[in-house]
CSV table of C-alpha atoms in Angstrom, one decimal:
chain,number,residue,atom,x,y,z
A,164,UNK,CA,3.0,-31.3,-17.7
A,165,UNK,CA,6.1,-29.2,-19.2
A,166,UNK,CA,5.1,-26.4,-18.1
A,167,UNK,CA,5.3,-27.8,-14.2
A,168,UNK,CA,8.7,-29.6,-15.3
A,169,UNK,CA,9.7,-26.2,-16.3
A,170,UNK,CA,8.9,-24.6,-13.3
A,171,UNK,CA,10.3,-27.0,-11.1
A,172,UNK,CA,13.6,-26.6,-12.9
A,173,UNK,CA,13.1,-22.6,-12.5
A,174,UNK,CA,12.7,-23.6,-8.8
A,175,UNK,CA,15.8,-25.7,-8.4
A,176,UNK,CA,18.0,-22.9,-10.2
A,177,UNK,CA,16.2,-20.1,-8.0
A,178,UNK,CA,17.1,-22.8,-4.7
A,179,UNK,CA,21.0,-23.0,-6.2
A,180,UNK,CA,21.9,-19.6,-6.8
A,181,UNK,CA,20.0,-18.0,-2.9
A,182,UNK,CA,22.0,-21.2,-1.5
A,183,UNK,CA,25.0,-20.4,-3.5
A,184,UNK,CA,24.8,-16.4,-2.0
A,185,UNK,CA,24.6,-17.9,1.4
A,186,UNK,CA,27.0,-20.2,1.3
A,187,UNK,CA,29.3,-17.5,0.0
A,188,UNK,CA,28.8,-15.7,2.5
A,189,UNK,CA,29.6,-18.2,4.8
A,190,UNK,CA,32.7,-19.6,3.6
A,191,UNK,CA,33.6,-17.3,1.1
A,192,UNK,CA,33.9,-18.3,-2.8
A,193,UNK,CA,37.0,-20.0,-3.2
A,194,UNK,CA,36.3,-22.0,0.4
A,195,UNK,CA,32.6,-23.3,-1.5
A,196,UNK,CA,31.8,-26.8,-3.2
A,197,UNK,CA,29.4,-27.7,-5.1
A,198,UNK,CA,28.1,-30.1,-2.5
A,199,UNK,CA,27.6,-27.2,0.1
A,200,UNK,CA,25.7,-25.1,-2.5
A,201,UNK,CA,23.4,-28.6,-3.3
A,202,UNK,CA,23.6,-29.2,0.6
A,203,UNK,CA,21.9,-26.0,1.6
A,204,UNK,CA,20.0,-26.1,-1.5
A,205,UNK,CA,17.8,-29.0,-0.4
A,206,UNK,CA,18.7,-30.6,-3.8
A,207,UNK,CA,20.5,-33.7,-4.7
A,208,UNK,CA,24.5,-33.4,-5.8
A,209,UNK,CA,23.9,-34.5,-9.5
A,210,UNK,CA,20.8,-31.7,-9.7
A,211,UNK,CA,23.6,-29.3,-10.1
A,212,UNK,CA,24.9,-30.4,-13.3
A,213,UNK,CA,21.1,-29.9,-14.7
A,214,UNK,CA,21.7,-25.9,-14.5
A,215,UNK,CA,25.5,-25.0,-14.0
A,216,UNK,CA,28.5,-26.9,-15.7
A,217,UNK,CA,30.4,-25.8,-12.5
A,218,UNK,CA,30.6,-23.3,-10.1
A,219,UNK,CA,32.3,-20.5,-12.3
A,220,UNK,CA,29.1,-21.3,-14.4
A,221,UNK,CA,26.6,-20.7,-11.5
A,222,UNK,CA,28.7,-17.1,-10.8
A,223,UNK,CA,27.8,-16.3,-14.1
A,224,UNK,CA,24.9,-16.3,-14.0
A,225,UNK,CA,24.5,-14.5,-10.7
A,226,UNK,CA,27.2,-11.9,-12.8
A,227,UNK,CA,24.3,-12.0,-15.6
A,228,UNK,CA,21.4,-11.3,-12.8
A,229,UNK,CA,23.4,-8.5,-11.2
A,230,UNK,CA,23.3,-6.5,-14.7
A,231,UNK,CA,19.8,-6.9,-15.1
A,232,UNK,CA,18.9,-5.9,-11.1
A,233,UNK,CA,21.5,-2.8,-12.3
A,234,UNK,CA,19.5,-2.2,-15.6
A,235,UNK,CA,15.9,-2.7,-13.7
A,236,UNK,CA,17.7,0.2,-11.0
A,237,UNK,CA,18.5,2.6,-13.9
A,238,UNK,CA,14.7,2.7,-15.3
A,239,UNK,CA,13.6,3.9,-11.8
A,240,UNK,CA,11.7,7.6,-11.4
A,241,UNK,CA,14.3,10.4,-10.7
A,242,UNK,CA,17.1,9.4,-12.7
A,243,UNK,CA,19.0,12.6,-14.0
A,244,UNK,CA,21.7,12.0,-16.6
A,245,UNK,CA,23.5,14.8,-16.3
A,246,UNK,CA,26.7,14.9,-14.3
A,247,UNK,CA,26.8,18.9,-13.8
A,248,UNK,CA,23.4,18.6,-11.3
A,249,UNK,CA,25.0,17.9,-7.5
A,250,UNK,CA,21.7,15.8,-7.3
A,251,UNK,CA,21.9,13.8,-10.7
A,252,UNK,CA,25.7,12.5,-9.2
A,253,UNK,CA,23.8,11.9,-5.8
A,254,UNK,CA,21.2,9.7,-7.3
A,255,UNK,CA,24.1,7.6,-9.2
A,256,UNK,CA,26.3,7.0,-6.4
A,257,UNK,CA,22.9,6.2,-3.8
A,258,UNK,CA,22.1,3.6,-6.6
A,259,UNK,CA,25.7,2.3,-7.2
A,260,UNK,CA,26.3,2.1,-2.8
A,261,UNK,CA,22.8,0.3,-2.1
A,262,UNK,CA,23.1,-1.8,-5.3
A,263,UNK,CA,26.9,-2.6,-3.8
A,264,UNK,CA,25.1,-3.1,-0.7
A,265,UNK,CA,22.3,-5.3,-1.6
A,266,UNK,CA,24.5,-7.5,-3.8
A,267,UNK,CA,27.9,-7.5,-1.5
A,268,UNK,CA,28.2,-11.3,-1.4
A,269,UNK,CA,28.2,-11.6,-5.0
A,270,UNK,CA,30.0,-9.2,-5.4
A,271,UNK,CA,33.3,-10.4,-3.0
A,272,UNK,CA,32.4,-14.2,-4.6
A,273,UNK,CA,32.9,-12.7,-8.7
A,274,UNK,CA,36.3,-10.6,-6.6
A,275,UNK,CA,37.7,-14.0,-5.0
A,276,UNK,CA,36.8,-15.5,-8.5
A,277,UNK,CA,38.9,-13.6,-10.4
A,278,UNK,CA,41.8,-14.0,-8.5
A,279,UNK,CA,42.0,-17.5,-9.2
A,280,UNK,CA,40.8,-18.0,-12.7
A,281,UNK,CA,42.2,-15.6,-15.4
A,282,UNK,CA,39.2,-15.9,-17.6
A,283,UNK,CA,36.7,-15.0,-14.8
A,284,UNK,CA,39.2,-11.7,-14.3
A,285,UNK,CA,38.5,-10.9,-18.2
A,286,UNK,CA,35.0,-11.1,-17.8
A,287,UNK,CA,34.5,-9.0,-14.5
A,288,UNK,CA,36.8,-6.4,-16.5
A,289,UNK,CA,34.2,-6.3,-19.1
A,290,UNK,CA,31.3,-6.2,-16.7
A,291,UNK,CA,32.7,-3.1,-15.0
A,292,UNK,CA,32.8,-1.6,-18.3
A,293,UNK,CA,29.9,-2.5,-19.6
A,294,UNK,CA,28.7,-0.9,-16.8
A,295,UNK,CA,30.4,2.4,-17.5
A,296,UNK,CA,29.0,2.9,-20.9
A,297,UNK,CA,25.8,2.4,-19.6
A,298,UNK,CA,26.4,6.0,-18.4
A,299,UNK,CA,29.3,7.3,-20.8
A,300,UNK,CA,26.7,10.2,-21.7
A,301,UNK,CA,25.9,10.9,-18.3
A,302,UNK,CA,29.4,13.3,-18.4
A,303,UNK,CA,27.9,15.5,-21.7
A,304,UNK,CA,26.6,18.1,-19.9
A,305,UNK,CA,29.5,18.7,-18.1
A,306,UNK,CA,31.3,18.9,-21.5
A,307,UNK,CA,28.6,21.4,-22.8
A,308,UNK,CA,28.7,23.3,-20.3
A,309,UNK,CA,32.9,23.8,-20.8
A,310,UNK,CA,34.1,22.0,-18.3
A,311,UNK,CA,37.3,20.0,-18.2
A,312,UNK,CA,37.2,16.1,-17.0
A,313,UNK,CA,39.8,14.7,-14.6
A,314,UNK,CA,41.0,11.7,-18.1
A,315,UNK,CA,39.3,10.8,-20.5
A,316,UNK,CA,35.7,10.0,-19.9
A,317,UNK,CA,35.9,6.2,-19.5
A,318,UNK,CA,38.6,7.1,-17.0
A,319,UNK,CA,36.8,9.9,-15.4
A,320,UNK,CA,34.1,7.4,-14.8
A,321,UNK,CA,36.2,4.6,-13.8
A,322,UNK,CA,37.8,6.5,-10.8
A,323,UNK,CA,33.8,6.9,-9.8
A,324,UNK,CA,33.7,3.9,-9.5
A,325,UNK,CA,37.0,2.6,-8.3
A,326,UNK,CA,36.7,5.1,-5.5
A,327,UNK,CA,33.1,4.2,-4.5
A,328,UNK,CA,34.2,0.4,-4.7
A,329,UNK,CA,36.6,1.1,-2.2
A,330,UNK,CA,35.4,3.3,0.0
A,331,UNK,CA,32.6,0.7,0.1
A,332,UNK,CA,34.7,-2.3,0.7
A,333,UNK,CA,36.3,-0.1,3.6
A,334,UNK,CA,32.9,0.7,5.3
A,335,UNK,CA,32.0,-2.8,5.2
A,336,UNK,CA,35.3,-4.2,6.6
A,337,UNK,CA,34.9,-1.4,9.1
A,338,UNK,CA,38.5,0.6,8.3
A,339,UNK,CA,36.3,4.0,7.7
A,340,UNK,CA,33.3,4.3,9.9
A,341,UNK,CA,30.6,5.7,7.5
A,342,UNK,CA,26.8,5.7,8.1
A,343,UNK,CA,25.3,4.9,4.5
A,344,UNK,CA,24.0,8.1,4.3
A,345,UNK,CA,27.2,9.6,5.0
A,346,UNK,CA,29.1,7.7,2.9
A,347,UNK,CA,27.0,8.7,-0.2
A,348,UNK,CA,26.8,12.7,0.6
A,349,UNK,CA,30.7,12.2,1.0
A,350,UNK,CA,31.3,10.3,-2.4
A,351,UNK,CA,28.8,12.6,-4.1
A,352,UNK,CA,30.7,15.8,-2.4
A,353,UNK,CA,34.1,14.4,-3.8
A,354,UNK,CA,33.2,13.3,-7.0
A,355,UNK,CA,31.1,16.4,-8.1
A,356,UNK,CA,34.4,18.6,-6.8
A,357,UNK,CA,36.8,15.8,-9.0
A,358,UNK,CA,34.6,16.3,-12.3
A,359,UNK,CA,33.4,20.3,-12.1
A,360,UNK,CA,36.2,21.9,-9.9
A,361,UNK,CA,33.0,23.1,-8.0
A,362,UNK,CA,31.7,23.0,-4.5
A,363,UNK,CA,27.8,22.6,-4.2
């Protein structure tokens, strides 16, 4: 019998965070209430309050679910590390624009988040740079091989993925018109000319 009480409480977190991302998308973040996200969820107002202590809580833990879909992406068969291979930057910024694109509403929802609530801000800060030193060593080669970054290397690889962000956010708004294809072979083109001074 705990088990299926267990599970049904899996369920109804499962039901609030999909009806949380659509709701977001609907209405936007800061535009949400609790009672749309339990509304859409099928699930009474108080069930809420059994998984999330509010709705920075439930962000979190899609925030928390992003970085493991991100860790599950970087285990995946053709992953090169190093930055000095055209095709090792090409796989990293295909994975960073479809991650971006499969994950967009969360994405804009942590952004609107962290406008409004300081803390939130902090924590998105340290997201992005966890997610940097998840490939710090992906710029060694480069360094072996005598070449001279753009910064320092955590700057290096945050204008990556400043730029990608916002070419992204552009394509999606639809101020640059980019196929996804496009868009990747153009970041990949840029950013491999930024960090080697090379053309491919």
């Amino acid at each position: 019998m705990g088990s299926s009480r267990r599970e049904r409480a899996e369920e109804t977190e499962q039901a609030l965070k999909t009806a949380a991302r659509q709701v977001f998308a609907e209405r936007g973040y800061l535009n949400t209430k609790i009672t749309d996200i339990t509304a859409a969820a099928g699930r009474a107002a108080g069930s809420f309050y059994n998984h999330f202590a509010g709705k920075e809580d439930l962000l979190r833990a899609l925030l928390t679910d992003l970085g493991a879909a991100g860790d599950e992406q970087a285990g995946q068969a053709g992953h090169n590390p190093d930055f000095s291979d055209p095709d090792a930057v090409r796989y990293h910024i295909a994975a960073y624009w479809h991650f971006a694109r499969d994950h967009a509403v969360v994405l804009r929802a942590m952004n609107q988040a962290a406008l409004v609530n300081e803390e939130f801000g902090h924590e998105l800060a340290r997201f992005g740079t966890e997610q940097r030193l998840d490939i710090a060593d992906h710029l060694d080669g480069l360094v072996a091989n005598g070449m001279r970054l753009p910064s320092t290397a955590d700057a290096s690889l945050a204008m990556i993925f400043l730029l990608a962000q916002a070419l992204f956010t552009a394509v999606e708004e639809g101020t640059v018109e980019l196929s996804d294809a496009e868009a990747v072979e153009g970041l990949t083109r840029f950013v491999y000319r930024g960090l080697t001074g090379r053309d491919y």
